[in-house]
Coordinates of C-alpha atoms in Angstrom, one line a residue:
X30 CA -8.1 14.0 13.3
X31 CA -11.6 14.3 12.4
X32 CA -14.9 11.6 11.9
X33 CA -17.9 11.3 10.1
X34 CA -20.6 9.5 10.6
X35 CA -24.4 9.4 9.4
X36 CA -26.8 11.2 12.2
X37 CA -29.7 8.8 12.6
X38 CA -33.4 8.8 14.8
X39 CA -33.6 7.3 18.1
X40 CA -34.5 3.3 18.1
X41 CA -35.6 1.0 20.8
X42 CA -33.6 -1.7 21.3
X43 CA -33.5 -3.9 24.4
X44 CA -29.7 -4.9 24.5
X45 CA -28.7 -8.1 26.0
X46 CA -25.0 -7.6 26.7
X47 CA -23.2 -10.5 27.1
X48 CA -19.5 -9.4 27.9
X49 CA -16.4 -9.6 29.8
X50 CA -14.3 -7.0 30.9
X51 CA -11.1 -6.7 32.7
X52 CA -11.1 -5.0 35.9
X53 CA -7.4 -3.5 37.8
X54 CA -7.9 -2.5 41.1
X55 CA -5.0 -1.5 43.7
X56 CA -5.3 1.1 46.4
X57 CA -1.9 -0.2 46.9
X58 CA -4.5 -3.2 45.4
X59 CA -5.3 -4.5 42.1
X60 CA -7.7 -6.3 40.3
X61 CA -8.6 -8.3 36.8
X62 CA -11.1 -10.0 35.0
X63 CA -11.9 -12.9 32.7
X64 CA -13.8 -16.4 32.2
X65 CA -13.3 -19.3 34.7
X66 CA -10.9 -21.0 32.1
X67 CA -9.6 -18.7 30.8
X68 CA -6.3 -18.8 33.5
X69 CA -3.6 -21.6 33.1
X70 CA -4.2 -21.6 37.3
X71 CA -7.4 -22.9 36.3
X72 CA -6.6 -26.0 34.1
X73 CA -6.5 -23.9 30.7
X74 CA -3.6 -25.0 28.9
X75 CA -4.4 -22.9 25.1
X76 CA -4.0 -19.3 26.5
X77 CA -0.5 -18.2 28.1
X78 CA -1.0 -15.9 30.8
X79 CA 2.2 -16.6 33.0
X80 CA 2.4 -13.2 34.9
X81 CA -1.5 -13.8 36.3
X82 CA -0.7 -17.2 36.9
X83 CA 2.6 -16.2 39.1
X84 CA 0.9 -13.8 41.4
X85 CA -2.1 -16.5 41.6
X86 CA 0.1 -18.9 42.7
X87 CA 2.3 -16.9 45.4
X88 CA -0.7 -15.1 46.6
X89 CA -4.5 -16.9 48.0
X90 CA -6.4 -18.7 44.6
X91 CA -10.5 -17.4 45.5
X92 CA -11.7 -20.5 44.1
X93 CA -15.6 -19.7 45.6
X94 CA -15.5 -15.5 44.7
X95 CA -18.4 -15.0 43.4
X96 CA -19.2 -11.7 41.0
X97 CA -22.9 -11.0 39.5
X98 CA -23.8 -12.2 36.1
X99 CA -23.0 -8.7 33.8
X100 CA -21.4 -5.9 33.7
X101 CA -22.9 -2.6 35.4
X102 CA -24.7 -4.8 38.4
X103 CA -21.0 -6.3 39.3
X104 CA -19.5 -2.9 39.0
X105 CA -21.8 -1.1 41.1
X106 CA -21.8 -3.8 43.4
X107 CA -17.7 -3.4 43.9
X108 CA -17.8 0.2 44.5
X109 CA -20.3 0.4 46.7
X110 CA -20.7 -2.7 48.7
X111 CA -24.4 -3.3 48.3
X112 CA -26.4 -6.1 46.4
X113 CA -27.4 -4.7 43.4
X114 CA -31.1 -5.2 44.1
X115 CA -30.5 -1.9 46.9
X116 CA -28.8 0.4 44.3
X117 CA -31.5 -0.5 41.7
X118 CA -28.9 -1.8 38.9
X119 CA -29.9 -5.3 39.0
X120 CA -31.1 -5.7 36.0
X121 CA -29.0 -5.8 32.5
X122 CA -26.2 -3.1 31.6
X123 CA -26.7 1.3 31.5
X124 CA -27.1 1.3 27.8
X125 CA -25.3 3.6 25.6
X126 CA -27.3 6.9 25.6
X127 CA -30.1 6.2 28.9
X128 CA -30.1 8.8 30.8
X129 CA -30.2 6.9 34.2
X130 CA -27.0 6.1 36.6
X131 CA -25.8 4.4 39.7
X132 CA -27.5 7.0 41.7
X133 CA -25.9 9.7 43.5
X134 CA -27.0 9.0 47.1
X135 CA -24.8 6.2 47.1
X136 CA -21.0 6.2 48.3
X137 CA -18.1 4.7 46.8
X138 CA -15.3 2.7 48.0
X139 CA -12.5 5.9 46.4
X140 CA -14.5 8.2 48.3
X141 CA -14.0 5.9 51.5
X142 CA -10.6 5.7 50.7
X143 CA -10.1 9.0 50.2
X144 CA -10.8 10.0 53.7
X145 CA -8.0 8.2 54.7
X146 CA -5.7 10.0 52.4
X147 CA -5.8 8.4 49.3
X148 CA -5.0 9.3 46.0
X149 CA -7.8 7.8 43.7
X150 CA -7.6 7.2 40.1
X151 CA -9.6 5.5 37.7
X152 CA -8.9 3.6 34.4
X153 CA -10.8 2.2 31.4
X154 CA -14.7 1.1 31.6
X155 CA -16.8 2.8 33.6
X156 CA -19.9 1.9 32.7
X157 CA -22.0 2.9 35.8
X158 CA -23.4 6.6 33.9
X159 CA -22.4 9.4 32.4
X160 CA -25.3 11.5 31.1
X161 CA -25.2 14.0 33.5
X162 CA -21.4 14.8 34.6
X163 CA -22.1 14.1 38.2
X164 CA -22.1 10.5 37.1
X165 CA -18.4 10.3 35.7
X166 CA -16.3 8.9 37.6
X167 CA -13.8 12.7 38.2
X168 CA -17.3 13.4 39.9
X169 CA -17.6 10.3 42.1
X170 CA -14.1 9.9 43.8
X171 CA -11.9 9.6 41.5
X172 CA -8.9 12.3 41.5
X173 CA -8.2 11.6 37.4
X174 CA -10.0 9.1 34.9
X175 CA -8.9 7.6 31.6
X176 CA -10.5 5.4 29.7
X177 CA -14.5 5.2 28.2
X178 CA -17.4 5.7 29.6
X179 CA -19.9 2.9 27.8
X180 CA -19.0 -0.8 28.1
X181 CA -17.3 -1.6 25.2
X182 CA -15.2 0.4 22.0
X183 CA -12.9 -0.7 19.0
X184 CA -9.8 -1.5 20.4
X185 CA -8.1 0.7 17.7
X186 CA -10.6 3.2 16.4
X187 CA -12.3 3.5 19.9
X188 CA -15.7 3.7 18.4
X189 CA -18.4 2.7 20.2
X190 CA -21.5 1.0 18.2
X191 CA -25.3 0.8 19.3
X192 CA -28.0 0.5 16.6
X193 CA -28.3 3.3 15.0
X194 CA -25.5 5.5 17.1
X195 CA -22.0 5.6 16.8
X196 CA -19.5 8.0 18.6
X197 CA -16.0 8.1 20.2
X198 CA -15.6 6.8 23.7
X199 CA -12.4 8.1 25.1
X200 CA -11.0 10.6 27.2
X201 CA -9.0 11.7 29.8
X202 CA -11.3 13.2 32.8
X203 CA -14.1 15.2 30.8
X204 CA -11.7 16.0 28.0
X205 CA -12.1 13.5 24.9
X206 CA -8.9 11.9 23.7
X207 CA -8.6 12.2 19.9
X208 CA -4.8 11.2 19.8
X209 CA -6.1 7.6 21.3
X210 CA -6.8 7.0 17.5
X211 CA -4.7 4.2 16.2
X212 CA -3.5 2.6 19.3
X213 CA -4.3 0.0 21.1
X214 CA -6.7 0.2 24.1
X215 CA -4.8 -2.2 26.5
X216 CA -1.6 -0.7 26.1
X217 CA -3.0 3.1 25.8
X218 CA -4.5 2.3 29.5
X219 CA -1.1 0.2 30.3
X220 CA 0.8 3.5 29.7
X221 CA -1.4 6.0 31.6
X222 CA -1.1 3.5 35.1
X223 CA 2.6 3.6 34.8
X224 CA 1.8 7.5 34.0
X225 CA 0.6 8.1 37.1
X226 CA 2.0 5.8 39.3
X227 CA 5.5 7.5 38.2
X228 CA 4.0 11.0 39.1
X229 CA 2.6 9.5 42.5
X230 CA 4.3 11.0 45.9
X231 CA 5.1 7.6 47.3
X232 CA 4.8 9.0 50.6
X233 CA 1.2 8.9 50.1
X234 CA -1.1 6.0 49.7
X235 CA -2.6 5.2 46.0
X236 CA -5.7 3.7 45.0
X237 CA -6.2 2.5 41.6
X238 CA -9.1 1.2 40.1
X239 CA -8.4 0.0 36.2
X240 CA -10.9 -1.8 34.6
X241 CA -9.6 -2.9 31.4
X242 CA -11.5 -2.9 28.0
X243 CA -9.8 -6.4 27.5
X244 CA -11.3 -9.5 27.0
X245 CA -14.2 -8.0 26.6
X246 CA -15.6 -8.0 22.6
X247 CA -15.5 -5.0 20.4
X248 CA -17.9 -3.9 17.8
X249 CA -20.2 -6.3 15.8
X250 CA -17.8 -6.1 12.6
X251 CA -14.7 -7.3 14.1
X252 CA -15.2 -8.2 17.8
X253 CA -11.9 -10.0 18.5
X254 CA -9.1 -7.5 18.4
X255 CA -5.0 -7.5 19.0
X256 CA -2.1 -6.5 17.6
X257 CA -1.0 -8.8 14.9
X258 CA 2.4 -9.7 16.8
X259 CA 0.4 -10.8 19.5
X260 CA -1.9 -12.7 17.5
X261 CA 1.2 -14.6 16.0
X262 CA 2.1 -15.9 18.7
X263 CA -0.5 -18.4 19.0
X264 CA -0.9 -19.8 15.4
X265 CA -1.2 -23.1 16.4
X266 CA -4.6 -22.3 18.0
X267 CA -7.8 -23.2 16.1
X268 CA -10.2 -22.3 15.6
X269 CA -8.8 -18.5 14.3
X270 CA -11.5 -16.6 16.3
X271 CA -9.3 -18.4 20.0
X272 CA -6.2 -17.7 18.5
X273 CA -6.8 -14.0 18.7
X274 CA -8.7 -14.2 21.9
X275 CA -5.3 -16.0 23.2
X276 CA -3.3 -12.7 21.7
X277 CA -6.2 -10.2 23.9
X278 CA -5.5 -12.3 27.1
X279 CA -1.3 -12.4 25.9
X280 CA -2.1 -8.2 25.9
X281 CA -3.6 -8.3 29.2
X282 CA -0.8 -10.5 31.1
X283 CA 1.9 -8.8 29.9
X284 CA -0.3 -5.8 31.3
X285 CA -0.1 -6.7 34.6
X286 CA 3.9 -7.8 34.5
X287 CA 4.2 -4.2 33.2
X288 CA 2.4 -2.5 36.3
X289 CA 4.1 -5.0 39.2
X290 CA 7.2 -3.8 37.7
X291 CA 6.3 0.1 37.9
X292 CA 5.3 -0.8 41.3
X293 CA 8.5 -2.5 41.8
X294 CA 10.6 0.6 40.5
X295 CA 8.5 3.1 42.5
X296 CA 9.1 1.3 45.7
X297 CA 5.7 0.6 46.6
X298 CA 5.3 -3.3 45.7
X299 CA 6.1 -4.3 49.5
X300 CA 2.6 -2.5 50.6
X301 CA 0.5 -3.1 48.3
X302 CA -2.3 -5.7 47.9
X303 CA -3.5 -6.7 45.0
X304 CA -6.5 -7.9 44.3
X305 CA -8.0 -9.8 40.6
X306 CA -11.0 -10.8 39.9
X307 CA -13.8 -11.1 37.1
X308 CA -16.8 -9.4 36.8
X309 CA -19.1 -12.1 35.4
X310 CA -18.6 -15.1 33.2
X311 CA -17.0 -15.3 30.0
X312 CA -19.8 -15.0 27.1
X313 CA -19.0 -18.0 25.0
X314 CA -21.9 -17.9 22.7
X315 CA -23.9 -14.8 23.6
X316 CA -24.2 -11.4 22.2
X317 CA -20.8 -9.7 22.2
X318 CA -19.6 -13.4 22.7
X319 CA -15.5 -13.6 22.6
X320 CA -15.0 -17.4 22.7
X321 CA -14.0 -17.6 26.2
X322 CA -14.7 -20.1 28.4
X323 CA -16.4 -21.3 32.1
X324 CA -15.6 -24.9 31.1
X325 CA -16.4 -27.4 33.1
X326 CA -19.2 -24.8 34.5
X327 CA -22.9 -24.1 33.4
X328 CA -23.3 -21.3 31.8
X329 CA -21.5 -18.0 30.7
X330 CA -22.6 -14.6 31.2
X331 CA -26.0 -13.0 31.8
X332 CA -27.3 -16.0 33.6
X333 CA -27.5 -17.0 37.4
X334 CA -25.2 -20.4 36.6
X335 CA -21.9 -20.6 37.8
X336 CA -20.1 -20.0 34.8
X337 CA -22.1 -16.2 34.9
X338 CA -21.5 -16.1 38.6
X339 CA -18.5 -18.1 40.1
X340 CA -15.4 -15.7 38.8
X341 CA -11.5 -15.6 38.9
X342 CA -10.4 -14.0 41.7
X343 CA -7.0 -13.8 43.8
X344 CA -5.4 -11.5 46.2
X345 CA -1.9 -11.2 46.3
X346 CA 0.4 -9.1 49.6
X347 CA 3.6 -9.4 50.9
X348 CA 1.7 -8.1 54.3
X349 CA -1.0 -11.2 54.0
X350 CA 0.0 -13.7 56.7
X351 CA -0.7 -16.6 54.5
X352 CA 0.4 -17.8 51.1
X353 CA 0.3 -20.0 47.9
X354 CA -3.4 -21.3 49.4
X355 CA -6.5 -22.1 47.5
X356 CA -9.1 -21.0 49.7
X357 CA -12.7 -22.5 49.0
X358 CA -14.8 -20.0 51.9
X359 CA -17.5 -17.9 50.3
X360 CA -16.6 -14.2 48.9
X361 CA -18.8 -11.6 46.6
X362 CA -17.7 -9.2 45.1
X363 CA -19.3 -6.6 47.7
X364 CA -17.2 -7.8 50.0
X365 CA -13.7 -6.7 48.7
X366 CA -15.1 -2.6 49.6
X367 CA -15.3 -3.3 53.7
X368 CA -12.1 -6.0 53.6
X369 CA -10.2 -3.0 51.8
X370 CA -10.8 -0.4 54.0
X371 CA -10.5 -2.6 57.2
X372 CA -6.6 -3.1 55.2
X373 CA -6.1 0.3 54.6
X374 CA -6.5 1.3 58.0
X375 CA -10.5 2.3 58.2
X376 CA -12.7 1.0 60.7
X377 CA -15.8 -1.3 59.2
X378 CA -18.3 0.2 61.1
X379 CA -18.2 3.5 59.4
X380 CA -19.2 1.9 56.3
X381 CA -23.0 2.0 57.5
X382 CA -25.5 -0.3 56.0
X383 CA -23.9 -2.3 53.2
X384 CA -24.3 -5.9 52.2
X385 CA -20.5 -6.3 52.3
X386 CA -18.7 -8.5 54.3
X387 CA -15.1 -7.7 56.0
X388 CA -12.9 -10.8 54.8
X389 CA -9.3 -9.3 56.0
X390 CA -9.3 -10.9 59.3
X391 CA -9.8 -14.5 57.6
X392 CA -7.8 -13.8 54.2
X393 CA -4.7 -13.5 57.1
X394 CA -6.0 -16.4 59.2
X395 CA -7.2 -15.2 61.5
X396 CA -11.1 -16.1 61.6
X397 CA -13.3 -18.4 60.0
X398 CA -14.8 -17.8 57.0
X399 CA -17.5 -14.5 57.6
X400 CA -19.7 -15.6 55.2
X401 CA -22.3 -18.2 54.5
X402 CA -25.0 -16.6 52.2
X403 CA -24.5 -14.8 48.6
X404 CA -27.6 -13.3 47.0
X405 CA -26.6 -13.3 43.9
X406 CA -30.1 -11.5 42.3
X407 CA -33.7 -11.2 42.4
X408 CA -34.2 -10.0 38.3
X409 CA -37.9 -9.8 37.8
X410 CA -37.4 -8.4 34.7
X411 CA -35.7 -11.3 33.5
X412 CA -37.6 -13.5 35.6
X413 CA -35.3 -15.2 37.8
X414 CA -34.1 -14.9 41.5
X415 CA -30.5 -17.0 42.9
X416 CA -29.1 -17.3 46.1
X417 CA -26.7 -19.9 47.8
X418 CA -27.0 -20.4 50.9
X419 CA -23.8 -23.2 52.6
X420 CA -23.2 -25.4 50.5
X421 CA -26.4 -25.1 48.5
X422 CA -27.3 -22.9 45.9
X423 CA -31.1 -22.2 44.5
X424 CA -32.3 -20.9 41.3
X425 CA -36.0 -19.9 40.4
X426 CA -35.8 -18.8 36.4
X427 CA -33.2 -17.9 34.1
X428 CA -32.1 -14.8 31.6
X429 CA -33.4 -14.7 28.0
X430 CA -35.4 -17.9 27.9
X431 CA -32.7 -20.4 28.9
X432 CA -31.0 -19.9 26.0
X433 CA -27.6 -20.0 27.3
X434 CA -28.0 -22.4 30.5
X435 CA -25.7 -25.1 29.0
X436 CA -22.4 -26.3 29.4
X437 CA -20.2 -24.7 26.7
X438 CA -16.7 -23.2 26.1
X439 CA -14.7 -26.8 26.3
X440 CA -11.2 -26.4 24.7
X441 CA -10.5 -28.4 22.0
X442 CA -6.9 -27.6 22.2
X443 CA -6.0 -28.5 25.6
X444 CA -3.7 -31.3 24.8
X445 CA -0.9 -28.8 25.0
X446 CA 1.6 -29.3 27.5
X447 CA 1.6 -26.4 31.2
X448 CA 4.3 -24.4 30.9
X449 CA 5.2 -24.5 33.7
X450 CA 8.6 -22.7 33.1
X451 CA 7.0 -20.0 31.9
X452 CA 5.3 -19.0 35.1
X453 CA 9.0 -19.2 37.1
X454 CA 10.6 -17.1 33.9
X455 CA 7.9 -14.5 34.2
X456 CA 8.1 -10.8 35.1
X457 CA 6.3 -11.1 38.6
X458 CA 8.6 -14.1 39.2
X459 CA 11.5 -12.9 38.5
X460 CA 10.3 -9.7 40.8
X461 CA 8.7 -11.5 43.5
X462 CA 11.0 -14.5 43.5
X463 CA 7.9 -16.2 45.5
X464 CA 7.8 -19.7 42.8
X465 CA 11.3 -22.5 42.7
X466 CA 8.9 -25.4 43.3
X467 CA 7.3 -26.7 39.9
X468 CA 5.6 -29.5 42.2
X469 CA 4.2 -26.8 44.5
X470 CA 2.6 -25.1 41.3
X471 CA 1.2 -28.1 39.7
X472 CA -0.3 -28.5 43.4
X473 CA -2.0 -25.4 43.9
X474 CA -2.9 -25.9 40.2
X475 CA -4.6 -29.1 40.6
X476 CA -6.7 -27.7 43.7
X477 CA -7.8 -24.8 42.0
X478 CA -9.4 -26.9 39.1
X479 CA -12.6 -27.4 39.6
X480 CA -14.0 -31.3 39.1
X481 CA -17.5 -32.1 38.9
X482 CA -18.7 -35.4 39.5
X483 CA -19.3 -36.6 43.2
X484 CA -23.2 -35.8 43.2
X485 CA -23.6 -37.3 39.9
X486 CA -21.9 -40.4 41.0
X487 CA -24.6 -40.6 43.5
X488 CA -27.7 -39.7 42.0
X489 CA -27.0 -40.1 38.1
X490 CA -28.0 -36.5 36.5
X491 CA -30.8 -35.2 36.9
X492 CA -31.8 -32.2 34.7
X493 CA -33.1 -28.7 35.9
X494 CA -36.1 -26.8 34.4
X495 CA -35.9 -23.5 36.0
X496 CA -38.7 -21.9 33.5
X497 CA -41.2 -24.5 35.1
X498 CA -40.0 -25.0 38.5
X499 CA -37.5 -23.9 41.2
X500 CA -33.7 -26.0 41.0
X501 CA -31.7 -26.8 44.1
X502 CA -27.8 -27.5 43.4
X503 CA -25.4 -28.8 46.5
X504 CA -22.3 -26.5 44.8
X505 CA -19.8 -28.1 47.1
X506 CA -20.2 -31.7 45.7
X507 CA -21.8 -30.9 42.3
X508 CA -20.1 -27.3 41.1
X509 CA -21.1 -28.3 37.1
X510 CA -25.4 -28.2 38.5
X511 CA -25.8 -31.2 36.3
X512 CA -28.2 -32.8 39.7
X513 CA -31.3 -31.1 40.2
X514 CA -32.1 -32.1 43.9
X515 CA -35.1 -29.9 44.6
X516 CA -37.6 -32.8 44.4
X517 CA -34.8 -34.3 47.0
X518 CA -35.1 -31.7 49.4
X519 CA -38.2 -29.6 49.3
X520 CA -37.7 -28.7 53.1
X521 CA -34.8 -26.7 51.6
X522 CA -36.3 -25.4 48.7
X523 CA -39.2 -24.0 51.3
X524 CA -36.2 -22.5 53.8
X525 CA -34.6 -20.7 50.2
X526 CA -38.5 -19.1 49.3
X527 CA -38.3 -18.3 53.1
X528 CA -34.8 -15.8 52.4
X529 CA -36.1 -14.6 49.3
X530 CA -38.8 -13.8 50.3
X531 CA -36.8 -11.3 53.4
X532 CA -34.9 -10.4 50.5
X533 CA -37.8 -9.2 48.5
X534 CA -39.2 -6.4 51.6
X535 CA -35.9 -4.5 50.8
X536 CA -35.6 -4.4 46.8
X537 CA -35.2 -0.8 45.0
X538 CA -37.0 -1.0 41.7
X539 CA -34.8 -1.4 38.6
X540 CA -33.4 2.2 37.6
X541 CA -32.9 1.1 33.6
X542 CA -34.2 4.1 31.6
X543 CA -34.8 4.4 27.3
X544 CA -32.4 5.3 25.0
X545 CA -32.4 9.2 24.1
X546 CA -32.1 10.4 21.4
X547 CA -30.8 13.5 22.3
X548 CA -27.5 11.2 23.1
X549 CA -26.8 10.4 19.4
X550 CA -23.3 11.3 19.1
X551 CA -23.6 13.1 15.4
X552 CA -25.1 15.9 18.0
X553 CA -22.0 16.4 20.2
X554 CA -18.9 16.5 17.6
X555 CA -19.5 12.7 17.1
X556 CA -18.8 11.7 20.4
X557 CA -20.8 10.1 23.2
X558 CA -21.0 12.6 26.0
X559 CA -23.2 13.7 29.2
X560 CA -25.8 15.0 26.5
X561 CA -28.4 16.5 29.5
X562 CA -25.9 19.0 31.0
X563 CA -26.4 20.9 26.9
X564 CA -30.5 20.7 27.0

């Protein structure tokens, strides 16, 4: 199979990428990703996604996990435990072709793992480098990788698109994957976990990190993209552009019943922890935007709002000494690097200094909640800085202008009943056998939906101008930020500026580097590659 395409110069383009990825992460653990309401757990009632929903339910709901606001910051943030603002990724995405990575000095949670006896291996996105091979992930932990190393691709064609390049994006380790042509990225990556998890001396422990291409957008020409049987499935959904969206979440569940059931048959489902969770916000509106929705949050990807922050996340165990909970304690995403190796047998204070905090203790009950402080970024590129600290969350600025701090992403279709019966009929049901109760799940549902209004009852709104002046949000009482209270509170405000400013002594520059030309695919066979290793 061959490809042509027209070799073009080198342009400079400032991409905003708004988008939202899946991510699969078990080391006997796994994890997911999508917008806030885009799970049924979450009050959606459009989308179908019973085999999520099942191990939500029968596991402990995160319903205050917190991710950062795109792509590469949140991944790099997962994999090494550190605020992005001390691995210098904190602002926007690695662009397709700059020659700049999540540096090498720092260590990451497969190579943790490994030195316990792990097995790591690595699936989909990976988004964190490639231009030099000691950025790929074969060169960075992970025993074996398939997937694509930029952030997005055709989900059929596996092109990747960035004004004026275009290559391939797929491969397996450093070796590009030609027969991916045709089929379907979800199910290609689907196939190679059970792959390898079949191959996998069970004696041994496994860690897998999957980060799906799924629901993220494709190229500009057709961004929504599923096979049509899928997308049949949801006719009744209007507009067209959420009915296929629907059929790329469908793709994704089904996914994840797929690999609890290769985990069943392999005998390792009884140990292992799995862990899902979004990498940002779903981009409703914004570049790459895939219809998905935060609703009833503020915001969507690429801002320091909730709906770009405040993520779906859940961790399901048979060893987890608590169940079917929705916890509301604070958790970032840095934190799931210590809590997984204190779980996996490794002793925290061997993780040296990382922003992480170990959560195992209190995800089994045994503690009260670690953690009282998220940073979620200090962008001075963008402009912006956010932090919550208790119940309280401030923001000084926002991405791009403002332009997407609104609420957006409200379902017009969500008059359609739960289906309820779909969640006890589903694969991780019917394996688990954890859900009989439909009142139990329309509890744990209920909790986990998130209602904004107590603030407001109290204070009427009161509108934020974060361009102008610094906000101040109480998140427990008004999760939607629709009450500014910083002219409330300014003692607060002051103690905020205070931890920022402590914040601020320890900030590594921004790494983000130009597009290269020399990375223009039409040079290397039409694919992207790591162009500076052939200088």
């Amino acid at each position: 199979m061959s490809l042509s395409f027209q070799c073009t110069g080198h342009i400079g383009i400032l991409e905003i990428t708004i988008n939202l990825f899946n991510n699969i992460l078990f080391p006997d653990n796994l994890l997911i990703f999508q917008g806030w309401n885009d799970v049924g757990f979450h009050g959606a009632n459009d989308v179908s996604t019973p085999n999520i929903d099942a191990l939500a339910y029968s596991g402990l709901i995160l319903n205050s996990h917190y991710s950062e606001a795109i792509c590469t910051p949140s991944r790099a943030a997962l994999l090494t435990g550190k605020y992005p603002i001390h691995t210098g990724t904190q602002h926007g995405v690695i662009m397709e072709g700059a020659p700049w990575g999540l540096p090498l000095d720092q260590k990451l949670l497969p190579q943790y793992l490994n030195k316990l006896g792990y097995s790591s291996h690595a699936f989909g996105k990976w988004h964190l480098g490639y231009y030099r091979k000691e950025y790929t992930p074969t060169y960075r932990g992970f025993k074996t990788h398939y997937g694509f190393w930029n952030g997005y691709q055709d989900y059929f064609s596996h092109i990747v698109q960035f004004a004026p390049f275009e290559g391939f994006d797929m491969r397996r380790n450093m070796t590009v994957d030609w027969s991916s042509i045709g089929h379907y990225t979800t199910r290609l990556i689907t196939k190679e976990i059970a792959r390898v998890v079949r191959s996998h001396n069970a004696s041994n422990p496994l860690f897998l990190y999957v980060a799906h291409l799924a629901v993220h957008a494709a190229n500009y020409e057709v961004p929504l993209q599923a096979p049509q049987s899928s997308i049949d499935k949801f006719k009744h959904l209007e507009p067209v552009e959420r009915r296929i969206y629907a059929a790329m979440l469908w793709e994704l569940d089904q996914s994840l019943g797929k690999l609890v059931q290769e985990f069943k048959d392999k005998g390792i489902l009884d140990d292992t922890i799995i862990v899902f969770l979004s990498d940002n916000g779903a981009a409703t509106k914004g570049l790459h935007k895939n219809h998905g929705s935060n609703w009833p949050l503020k915001g969507e990807k690429i801002t320091p709002w909730e709906g770009g922050l405040r993520t779906v996340s859940f961790v399901w165990s048979p060893i987890l000494k608590r169940k079917k909970q929705v916890l509301n304690n604070l958790m970032h995403i840095t934190d799931w690097l210590p809590t997984l190796f204190t779980a996996a047998g490794g002793n925290r204070n061997k993780l040296g200094d990382i922003d992480g905090v170990d959560q195992w203790d209190f995800l089994n009950g045994n503690s009260v909640s670690p953690r009282n402080e998220i940073l979620h970024n200090i962008d001075d590129a963008y402009g912006y800085s956010a932090l919550r600290s208790g119940e309280y969350k401030y923001v000084n600025g926002s991405a791009i202008f403002g332009h997407l701090d609104n609420w957006v992403g409200r379902l017009r279709n969500n008059s359609y009943p739960y289906d309820v019966s779909s969640i006890v009929g589903s694969v991780v049901n019917r394996i688990t056998g954890d859900l009989e109760d439909i009142l139990e799940i329309e509890g744990l549902r209920m909790n986990a939906t998130v209602v904004c209004s107590k603030t407001g009852q109290r204070w009427g709104k009161v509108a934020c101008r974060p361009m102008k002046r610094p906000c101040l949000f109480n998140i427990a009482e008004d999760p939607c930020e629709r009450v500014d209270l910083w002219g409330r509170y300014p003692e607060k405000v002051a103690e905020f500026e205070e931890k920022l400013k402590t914040y601020r002594r320890s900030v590594t520059p921004p790494g983000n580097k130009r597009v290269e030309s020399k990375a223009n695919p039409c040079l290397h066979n039409n694919t992207w590659t790591d162009w500076a290793d052939y200088d």
